[in-house]
Amino acid sequence: MKPFLKTLSGAATQDETGKKTELDKNQVPPIWLMRQAGRYLPEYRALREQAGGFLDLCYNPAFAEEVTLQPIRRYGFDAAILFADILLIPDALGQKVWFETGEGPRLDPVVSAQSLSLDNVTQHLEPIIETVSRLSHSLPKETTLIGFAGAPWTVATYMVAGRGTPDQAPARALAEKDPEAFQGLMDIIVAATIDYLAAQVEAGAEVLQLFESWAASLHGEAFELWCVAPVAAIVEGLRARGVQVPIIGFPRAASCDMADYVARTGVQVLGLDTHADRKAMVKNVPENIVLQGNLDPLVLVEGGTALEQAVGDIKADFAGRHYIFNLGHGIVPQTPPEHVQKLIELVRQG
Ligand code: 1CP
């Protein structure tokens, strides 16, 4: 079995009555990194230039396949993540999306689902599904393929603001002022995301991740309504369609009870951000849930003894636990590629 999937099935067979699969204290965890394909790699920058715009790269199956494979070829990660973006869903729903060079995403802001439609979602995202299908054939046989989408709240923050924001104020204001319109917006994102992720799995994705990058901007009841319920609806919708693959939830920097988040959403893996308290997570999150994360991307930039120390700490804290080595957030562009090589050596040296 692929190492990545073995870790997931190992955890799934843990039960709470004390019958446990034996776990080697010196286990080597599977490793992949969020944003492992991207601007820190010279081969990515070269292909990106050839493709034209960022969206052109995402919608070109041959280029997107190649970019996904680049970090696998260079480093031999245990998993490859489909090269795409969370903002392809708004694009597929009919919202205008573009990327300003050096500035990030821009969208024509919406205040409801009124101008959006599910009619063309499947057809619009066909090239992405083609990329998944190609990858399911071209990846090394030991490499697991991860499909993904944005969690609805995070996607909605961009759709309402028309861009990335430090505090997600426009979406929070809309949810507060007109909860019905906002619910309509969330419902259409949930529906499109279920179709999209089911198609990714049908084409060969073996694990799915839902990126909730802006979980920290909601608390209490609003967090339940807009972060927990929509992710639960996606998990439930996929299961109702017979999609059985493990699902990774990543509520970055959320201040909620993580055991509760896992129980309510139904995810099998919990992604931990840089600031998560690992010891508390090991104690509080049930053992049949796999933990993932949480190396600081800036420690990867620094390298040297700081990196050695941080990897040692993560391994020590997660010893005896099924976990996946990863960062607490995406790789930053200034990361020296050789530090990634070093990280893999440190993780795999047992
Ligand atoms: O080449 C470039 O200049 C574009 C940079 C880039 C890349 C490489 C963007 C624009 N998106 C991506 C790829 C991407 N995005 C992946 C590919 C797979 C991999 O990890 O290797 C994934 C999973 C994403 C997910 C994504 N896009 C998230 C969630 C994760 C996170 O980083 O928090 C978010 C919030 C986005 C939106 C987005 N797309 C791109 C940028 C720069 C942003 C962030 C904008 C902002 O909030 O300021």
Short mmCIF file of C-alpha atoms and ligand atoms in Angstrom, two decimals:
data_model
loop_
_atom_site.label_atom_id
_atom_site.label_comp_id
_atom_site.label_asym_id
_atom_site.label_seq_id
_atom_site.Cartn_x
_atom_site.Cartn_y
_atom_site.Cartn_z
CA MET A 1 0.00 0.00 0.00
CA LYS A 2 1.19 3.57 -0.67
CA PRO A 3 2.85 4.99 2.50
CA PHE A 4 0.45 7.92 2.65
CA LEU A 5 -2.68 5.76 2.44
CA LYS A 6 -1.19 3.28 4.93
CA THR A 7 -0.99 6.02 7.57
CA LEU A 8 -4.62 6.89 6.94
CA SER A 9 -5.89 3.33 7.13
CA GLY A 10 -3.71 2.67 10.20
CA ALA A 11 -5.51 5.44 12.07
CA ALA A 12 -8.92 4.37 10.85
CA THR A 13 -8.47 0.97 12.48
CA GLN A 14 -7.69 2.49 15.89
CA ASP A 15 -10.72 2.13 18.08
CA GLU A 16 -11.60 3.64 21.39
CA THR A 17 -11.98 0.35 23.24
CA GLY A 18 -8.21 0.08 23.52
CA LYS A 19 -7.58 -2.24 20.58
CA LYS A 20 -4.84 -0.43 18.74
CA THR A 21 -2.64 -1.09 15.80
CA GLU A 22 0.93 -1.13 17.06
CA LEU A 23 2.70 2.05 16.13
CA ASP A 24 6.46 2.15 15.89
CA LYS A 25 7.74 5.08 17.94
CA ASN A 26 10.30 5.77 15.23
CA GLN A 27 7.79 5.58 12.42
CA VAL A 28 8.61 7.62 9.33
CA PRO A 29 5.58 9.77 8.54
CA PRO A 30 4.51 10.43 4.97
CA ILE A 31 5.40 13.96 3.83
CA TRP A 32 4.00 16.50 1.38
CA LEU A 33 3.96 20.30 1.61
CA MET A 34 1.18 22.77 0.95
CA ARG A 35 2.06 24.81 -2.18
CA GLN A 36 4.82 22.32 -3.00
CA ALA A 37 4.42 23.34 -6.64
CA GLY A 38 5.09 27.03 -7.03
CA ARG A 39 7.30 30.03 -7.36
CA TYR A 40 10.18 28.78 -5.14
CA LEU A 41 10.99 26.27 -7.93
CA PRO A 42 12.85 27.62 -11.01
CA GLU A 43 11.19 24.98 -13.22
CA TYR A 44 7.76 26.28 -12.11
CA ARG A 45 8.69 29.90 -12.91
CA ALA A 46 9.87 28.85 -16.36
CA LEU A 47 6.66 27.00 -17.20
CA ARG A 48 4.51 29.75 -15.67
CA GLU A 49 6.08 32.22 -18.08
CA GLN A 50 5.40 29.94 -21.02
CA ALA A 51 1.75 29.42 -20.01
CA GLY A 52 0.85 33.10 -19.96
CA GLY A 53 -1.47 33.92 -17.07
CA PHE A 54 -1.95 31.92 -13.88
CA LEU A 55 -5.46 30.80 -14.91
CA ASP A 56 -4.11 29.68 -18.30
CA LEU A 57 -1.73 27.45 -16.39
CA CYS A 58 -4.55 25.98 -14.26
CA TYR A 59 -6.80 25.30 -17.28
CA ASN A 60 -4.08 23.70 -19.42
CA PRO A 61 -4.04 19.97 -18.47
CA ALA A 62 -0.58 19.29 -19.94
CA PHE A 63 0.98 22.27 -18.12
CA ALA A 64 -0.91 21.69 -14.86
CA GLU A 65 0.11 18.03 -14.90
CA GLU A 66 3.74 18.98 -15.45
CA VAL A 67 3.72 21.56 -12.62
CA THR A 68 2.16 19.00 -10.24
CA LEU A 69 4.87 16.48 -11.15
CA GLN A 70 7.83 18.90 -10.78
CA PRO A 71 8.18 18.65 -6.97
CA ILE A 72 7.55 14.89 -7.08
CA ARG A 73 10.41 14.42 -9.55
CA ARG A 74 12.74 16.68 -7.62
CA TYR A 75 11.99 15.43 -4.09
CA GLY A 76 9.89 12.25 -4.15
CA PHE A 77 7.15 13.52 -1.84
CA ASP A 78 4.67 10.86 -0.68
CA ALA A 79 1.75 12.82 -2.10
CA ALA A 80 1.14 15.15 -5.04
CA ILE A 81 -1.51 17.87 -4.81
CA LEU A 82 -3.39 18.72 -7.98
CA PHE A 83 -2.21 22.06 -9.36
CA ALA A 84 -5.25 24.34 -9.45
CA ASP A 85 -6.70 27.11 -7.26
CA ILE A 86 -9.60 27.54 -4.86
CA LEU A 87 -10.90 30.44 -7.00
CA LEU A 88 -11.74 28.20 -9.96
CA ILE A 89 -15.14 27.55 -8.32
CA PRO A 90 -16.24 31.22 -8.49
CA ASP A 91 -14.90 31.31 -12.06
CA ALA A 92 -16.96 28.20 -12.91
CA LEU A 93 -20.06 29.75 -11.29
CA GLY A 94 -19.81 32.66 -13.72
CA GLN A 95 -18.09 35.28 -11.56
CA LYS A 96 -15.31 37.16 -13.32
CA VAL A 97 -11.93 36.11 -11.83
CA TRP A 98 -8.46 37.28 -12.88
CA PHE A 99 -4.97 37.51 -11.40
CA GLU A 100 -3.11 40.82 -11.29
CA THR A 101 0.59 40.11 -11.73
CA GLY A 102 2.42 40.51 -8.45
CA GLU A 103 -0.79 41.39 -6.62
CA GLY A 104 -2.95 38.28 -6.43
CA PRO A 105 -6.55 37.44 -7.27
CA ARG A 106 -9.23 39.91 -8.34
CA LEU A 107 -12.98 39.18 -8.76
CA ASP A 108 -16.04 41.25 -9.69
CA PRO A 109 -17.60 41.33 -6.19
CA VAL A 110 -20.99 39.65 -5.55
CA VAL A 111 -23.50 40.17 -2.71
CA SER A 112 -25.68 37.10 -3.35
CA ALA A 113 -25.94 34.03 -5.60
CA GLN A 114 -28.19 35.93 -8.00
CA SER A 115 -25.72 36.38 -10.83
CA LEU A 116 -24.24 32.87 -10.41
CA SER A 117 -25.27 29.55 -11.93
CA LEU A 118 -24.46 25.86 -11.48
CA ASP A 119 -25.26 25.16 -15.13
CA ASN A 120 -21.74 25.35 -16.54
CA VAL A 121 -19.69 24.22 -13.53
CA THR A 122 -18.99 20.68 -14.71
CA GLN A 123 -18.15 21.73 -18.25
CA HIS A 124 -16.03 24.68 -17.10
CA LEU A 125 -13.94 22.49 -14.78
CA GLU A 126 -13.47 19.72 -17.35
CA PRO A 127 -9.77 20.63 -17.98
CA ILE A 128 -9.01 20.29 -14.24
CA ILE A 129 -10.60 16.85 -14.18
CA GLU A 130 -8.52 15.98 -17.24
CA THR A 131 -5.39 17.01 -15.26
CA VAL A 132 -6.41 14.68 -12.40
CA SER A 133 -6.96 11.85 -14.84
CA ARG A 134 -3.56 12.38 -16.48
CA LEU A 135 -1.87 12.47 -13.06
CA SER A 136 -3.51 9.24 -11.96
CA HIS A 137 -1.54 7.61 -14.79
CA SER A 138 1.71 9.58 -14.72
CA LEU A 139 2.49 9.70 -10.99
CA PRO A 140 4.89 7.12 -9.57
CA LYS A 141 2.91 4.17 -8.21
CA GLU A 142 3.89 4.91 -4.59
CA THR A 143 2.69 8.56 -4.75
CA THR A 144 -0.80 9.46 -3.52
CA LEU A 145 -2.85 12.02 -5.47
CA ILE A 146 -4.61 14.71 -3.41
CA GLY A 147 -7.51 16.66 -4.90
CA PHE A 148 -8.76 19.84 -3.23
CA ALA A 149 -11.14 22.76 -3.06
CA GLY A 150 -11.51 25.81 -0.86
CA ALA A 151 -13.89 25.52 2.09
CA PRO A 152 -17.00 27.63 1.30
CA TRP A 153 -16.38 30.42 3.83
CA THR A 154 -12.86 31.01 2.53
CA VAL A 155 -14.03 31.01 -1.09
CA ALA A 156 -16.90 33.37 -0.22
CA THR A 157 -14.51 35.86 1.42
CA TYR A 158 -12.86 36.38 -1.98
CA MET A 159 -16.16 36.39 -3.88
CA VAL A 160 -17.66 39.14 -1.71
CA ALA A 161 -14.54 41.31 -1.30
CA GLY A 162 -13.34 40.82 -4.87
CA ARG A 163 -9.83 40.19 -3.55
CA GLY A 164 -7.84 38.86 -0.59
CA THR A 165 -8.36 40.91 2.58
CA PRO A 166 -6.56 40.96 5.93
CA ASP A 167 -9.75 40.66 8.01
CA GLN A 168 -12.44 39.32 5.63
CA ALA A 169 -14.58 42.29 6.65
CA PRO A 170 -16.80 42.46 3.52
CA ALA A 171 -17.96 38.82 3.83
CA ARG A 172 -18.44 39.14 7.59
CA ALA A 173 -20.52 42.28 7.07
CA LEU A 174 -22.70 40.61 4.42
CA ALA A 175 -23.25 37.51 6.58
CA GLU A 176 -24.27 39.79 9.44
CA LYS A 177 -26.45 42.20 7.46
CA ASP A 178 -28.14 39.79 5.05
CA PRO A 179 -27.77 36.19 6.30
CA GLU A 180 -30.31 34.93 3.77
CA ALA A 181 -28.39 36.24 0.76
CA PHE A 182 -25.16 34.97 2.27
CA GLN A 183 -26.71 31.53 2.89
CA GLY A 184 -27.74 31.44 -0.78
CA LEU A 185 -24.16 32.18 -1.77
CA MET A 186 -22.81 29.46 0.55
CA ASP A 187 -25.37 26.94 -0.77
CA ILE A 188 -24.30 27.39 -4.38
CA ILE A 189 -20.61 27.09 -3.42
CA VAL A 190 -21.36 23.89 -1.47
CA ALA A 191 -23.28 22.38 -4.40
CA ALA A 192 -20.57 23.24 -6.95
CA THR A 193 -17.84 21.95 -4.62
CA ILE A 194 -19.54 18.57 -4.10
CA ASP A 195 -19.80 18.09 -7.90
CA TYR A 196 -16.20 19.21 -8.43
CA LEU A 197 -14.69 17.00 -5.71
CA ALA A 198 -16.76 13.96 -6.69
CA ALA A 199 -15.47 14.39 -10.27
CA GLN A 200 -11.88 14.67 -9.00
CA VAL A 201 -12.26 11.37 -7.14
CA GLU A 202 -13.87 9.70 -10.11
CA ALA A 203 -10.86 10.79 -12.20
CA GLY A 204 -8.37 9.37 -9.69
CA ALA A 205 -7.92 11.64 -6.63
CA GLU A 206 -7.27 9.39 -3.62
CA VAL A 207 -7.59 11.96 -0.82
CA LEU A 208 -9.30 15.38 -0.70
CA GLN A 209 -8.33 18.52 1.23
CA LEU A 210 -10.63 21.43 2.06
CA PHE A 211 -8.64 24.64 2.61
CA GLU A 212 -10.28 26.91 5.21
CA SER A 213 -7.54 29.56 5.18
CA TRP A 214 -9.68 32.24 6.82
CA ALA A 215 -11.22 30.24 9.69
CA ALA A 216 -9.82 32.68 12.25
CA SER A 217 -12.15 35.52 11.23
CA LEU A 218 -15.26 33.78 12.64
CA HIS A 219 -16.15 32.79 16.19
CA GLY A 220 -18.97 31.13 18.11
CA GLU A 221 -22.26 30.87 16.27
CA ALA A 222 -20.93 32.44 13.05
CA PHE A 223 -18.11 29.87 12.96
CA GLU A 224 -20.66 27.07 13.37
CA LEU A 225 -22.90 28.49 10.65
CA TRP A 226 -20.34 29.44 8.02
CA CYS A 227 -17.29 27.24 8.67
CA VAL A 228 -18.54 24.03 10.29
CA ALA A 229 -21.95 23.49 8.64
CA PRO A 230 -20.84 24.01 5.00
CA VAL A 231 -17.82 21.71 5.38
CA ALA A 232 -20.08 19.10 7.05
CA ALA A 233 -22.52 19.48 4.13
CA ILE A 234 -19.74 18.83 1.62
CA VAL A 235 -18.49 15.75 3.50
CA GLU A 236 -22.05 14.45 3.82
CA GLY A 237 -22.85 15.21 0.17
CA LEU A 238 -19.77 13.33 -1.00
CA ARG A 239 -20.50 10.33 1.24
CA ALA A 240 -24.11 10.27 -0.01
CA ARG A 241 -22.71 9.92 -3.53
CA GLY A 242 -20.58 6.98 -2.48
CA VAL A 243 -17.30 8.93 -2.39
CA GLN A 244 -15.25 7.14 0.27
CA VAL A 245 -11.80 8.73 0.13
CA PRO A 246 -10.30 10.31 3.29
CA ILE A 247 -10.95 14.04 3.65
CA ILE A 248 -8.49 16.50 5.21
CA GLY A 249 -9.98 19.53 6.99
CA PHE A 250 -7.68 22.54 7.46
CA PRO A 251 -9.37 25.25 9.54
CA ARG A 252 -6.27 27.44 9.66
CA ALA A 253 -5.82 29.32 12.95
CA ALA A 254 -9.39 28.57 14.06
CA SER A 255 -9.97 29.18 17.75
CA CYS A 256 -12.60 26.44 18.05
CA ASP A 257 -12.37 23.12 19.88
CA MET A 258 -10.62 20.97 17.25
CA ALA A 259 -12.05 17.65 18.50
CA ASP A 260 -15.46 19.20 18.09
CA TYR A 261 -14.61 20.49 14.58
CA VAL A 262 -13.55 17.01 13.51
CA ALA A 263 -16.64 15.37 15.02
CA ARG A 264 -19.06 17.87 13.48
CA THR A 265 -17.54 18.07 10.01
CA GLY A 266 -16.76 14.35 9.64
CA VAL A 267 -13.21 14.84 8.28
CA GLN A 268 -10.65 12.05 8.78
CA VAL A 269 -7.52 14.22 8.89
CA LEU A 270 -7.00 17.51 10.74
CA GLY A 271 -4.52 19.99 9.24
CA LEU A 272 -2.76 22.02 11.95
CA ASP A 273 -1.46 25.52 11.33
CA THR A 274 1.89 26.87 12.54
CA HIS A 275 0.57 28.03 15.91
CA ALA A 276 -1.36 24.89 16.88
CA ASP A 277 -0.48 23.39 20.25
CA ARG A 278 0.67 19.93 19.17
CA LYS A 279 0.64 18.34 22.62
CA ALA A 280 -2.91 19.55 23.26
CA MET A 281 -4.01 18.26 19.84
CA VAL A 282 -2.48 14.83 20.48
CA LYS A 283 -4.34 14.72 23.79
CA ASN A 284 -7.69 16.07 22.65
CA VAL A 285 -8.24 14.82 19.10
CA PRO A 286 -9.27 11.12 18.92
CA GLU A 287 -6.59 8.70 17.77
CA ASN A 288 -8.54 7.55 14.74
CA ILE A 289 -8.06 11.06 13.33
CA VAL A 290 -4.76 11.66 11.54
CA LEU A 291 -2.99 14.94 12.35
CA GLN A 292 -1.16 16.90 9.63
CA GLY A 293 1.23 19.84 9.87
CA ASN A 294 2.57 22.13 11.39
CA LEU A 295 6.15 23.18 10.57
CA ASP A 296 6.55 26.96 10.31
CA PRO A 297 7.21 27.83 6.61
CA LEU A 298 9.69 30.49 7.79
CA VAL A 299 11.76 27.85 9.61
CA LEU A 300 12.00 26.06 6.27
CA VAL A 301 13.34 29.31 4.79
CA GLU A 302 15.87 29.60 7.62
CA GLY A 303 17.11 25.97 7.44
CA GLY A 304 20.16 24.81 9.44
CA THR A 305 19.84 24.00 13.14
CA ALA A 306 16.49 25.79 13.43
CA LEU A 307 15.05 23.35 10.91
CA GLU A 308 16.66 20.33 12.58
CA GLN A 309 15.30 21.39 15.94
CA ALA A 310 11.78 22.03 14.65
CA VAL A 311 11.58 18.69 12.80
CA GLY A 312 12.83 16.89 15.94
CA ASP A 313 10.20 18.63 18.08
CA ILE A 314 7.36 17.73 15.73
CA LYS A 315 8.48 14.11 15.55
CA ALA A 316 8.77 13.90 19.34
CA ASP A 317 5.36 15.45 19.96
CA PHE A 318 3.61 13.24 17.40
CA ALA A 319 5.47 10.00 18.30
CA GLY A 320 3.02 7.14 18.74
CA ARG A 321 0.44 8.93 16.65
CA HIS A 322 -0.56 8.52 13.01
CA TYR A 323 0.44 11.82 11.38
CA ILE A 324 1.42 13.39 8.09
CA PHE A 325 4.41 15.71 7.95
CA ASN A 326 3.56 19.08 6.40
CA LEU A 327 3.89 22.82 6.93
CA GLY A 328 1.47 24.93 8.97
CA HIS A 329 0.71 26.94 5.81
CA GLY A 330 1.99 27.10 2.21
CA ILE A 331 5.66 27.23 1.17
CA VAL A 332 6.75 30.83 0.68
CA PRO A 333 8.42 31.85 -2.61
CA GLN A 334 11.78 32.76 -0.99
CA THR A 335 12.29 29.17 0.28
CA PRO A 336 15.65 27.79 -0.92
CA PRO A 337 14.86 24.56 -2.85
CA GLU A 338 17.77 22.75 -1.12
CA HIS A 339 16.14 23.31 2.28
CA VAL A 340 13.19 21.23 1.09
CA GLN A 341 15.60 18.43 0.20
CA LYS A 342 17.14 18.68 3.65
CA LEU A 343 13.71 18.62 5.30
CA ILE A 344 12.82 15.36 3.56
CA GLU A 345 16.10 13.80 4.69
CA LEU A 346 15.47 14.88 8.29
CA VAL A 347 11.93 13.52 8.27
CA ARG A 348 12.92 10.21 6.70
CA GLN A 349 16.00 9.52 8.78
CA GLY A 350 13.77 7.74 11.33
O1 1CP B 1 2.35 31.72 -10.01
C1 1CP B 1 1.75 32.57 -9.36
O2 1CP B 1 2.13 33.75 -9.27
C2 1CP B 1 0.46 32.22 -8.69
C3 1CP B 1 0.63 31.86 -7.26
C4 1CP B 1 -0.40 30.78 -6.94
C5 1CP B 1 -0.19 29.39 -6.89
C6 1CP B 1 1.10 28.65 -7.13
C7 1CP B 1 -1.77 31.01 -6.68
C8 1CP B 1 -2.49 32.31 -6.71
N1 1CP B 1 -2.38 29.79 -6.49
C9 1CP B 1 -1.46 28.78 -6.60
C10 1CP B 1 -1.71 27.33 -6.54
C11 1CP B 1 -2.53 26.81 -5.43
N2 1CP B 1 -3.41 27.52 -4.66
C12 1CP B 1 -2.55 25.47 -5.02
C13 1CP B 1 -1.81 24.39 -5.79
C14 1CP B 1 -1.27 23.22 -5.25
C15 1CP B 1 -0.09 23.31 -4.28
O3 1CP B 1 -0.32 23.49 -3.08
O4 1CP B 1 1.05 23.09 -4.74
C16 1CP B 1 -3.43 25.39 -3.93
C17 1CP B 1 -3.77 24.19 -3.08
C18 1CP B 1 -3.96 26.70 -3.73
C19 1CP B 1 -4.98 27.02 -2.71
C20 1CP B 1 -5.31 28.44 -2.44
N3 1CP B 1 -5.44 29.48 -3.32
C21 1CP B 1 -5.65 28.91 -1.14
C22 1CP B 1 -5.73 28.06 0.09
C23 1CP B 1 -4.40 27.81 0.71
C24 1CP B 1 -3.68 29.01 1.27
O5 1CP B 1 -2.60 29.32 0.77
O6 1CP B 1 -4.20 29.63 2.22
C25 1CP B 1 -5.94 30.29 -1.26
C26 1CP B 1 -6.36 31.22 -0.15
C27 1CP B 1 -5.82 30.64 -2.64
C28 1CP B 1 -6.10 31.95 -3.25
C29 1CP B 1 -4.88 32.46 -3.92
N4 1CP B 1 -4.47 32.01 -5.15
C30 1CP B 1 -3.27 32.59 -5.48
C31 1CP B 1 -2.91 33.46 -4.40
C32 1CP B 1 -1.68 34.30 -4.37
C33 1CP B 1 -3.92 33.34 -3.43
C34 1CP B 1 -3.94 34.03 -2.07
C35 1CP B 1 -4.43 35.43 -2.24
C36 1CP B 1 -4.55 36.25 -0.99
O7 1CP B 1 -5.35 35.95 -0.09
O8 1CP B 1 -3.88 37.30 -0.93
#
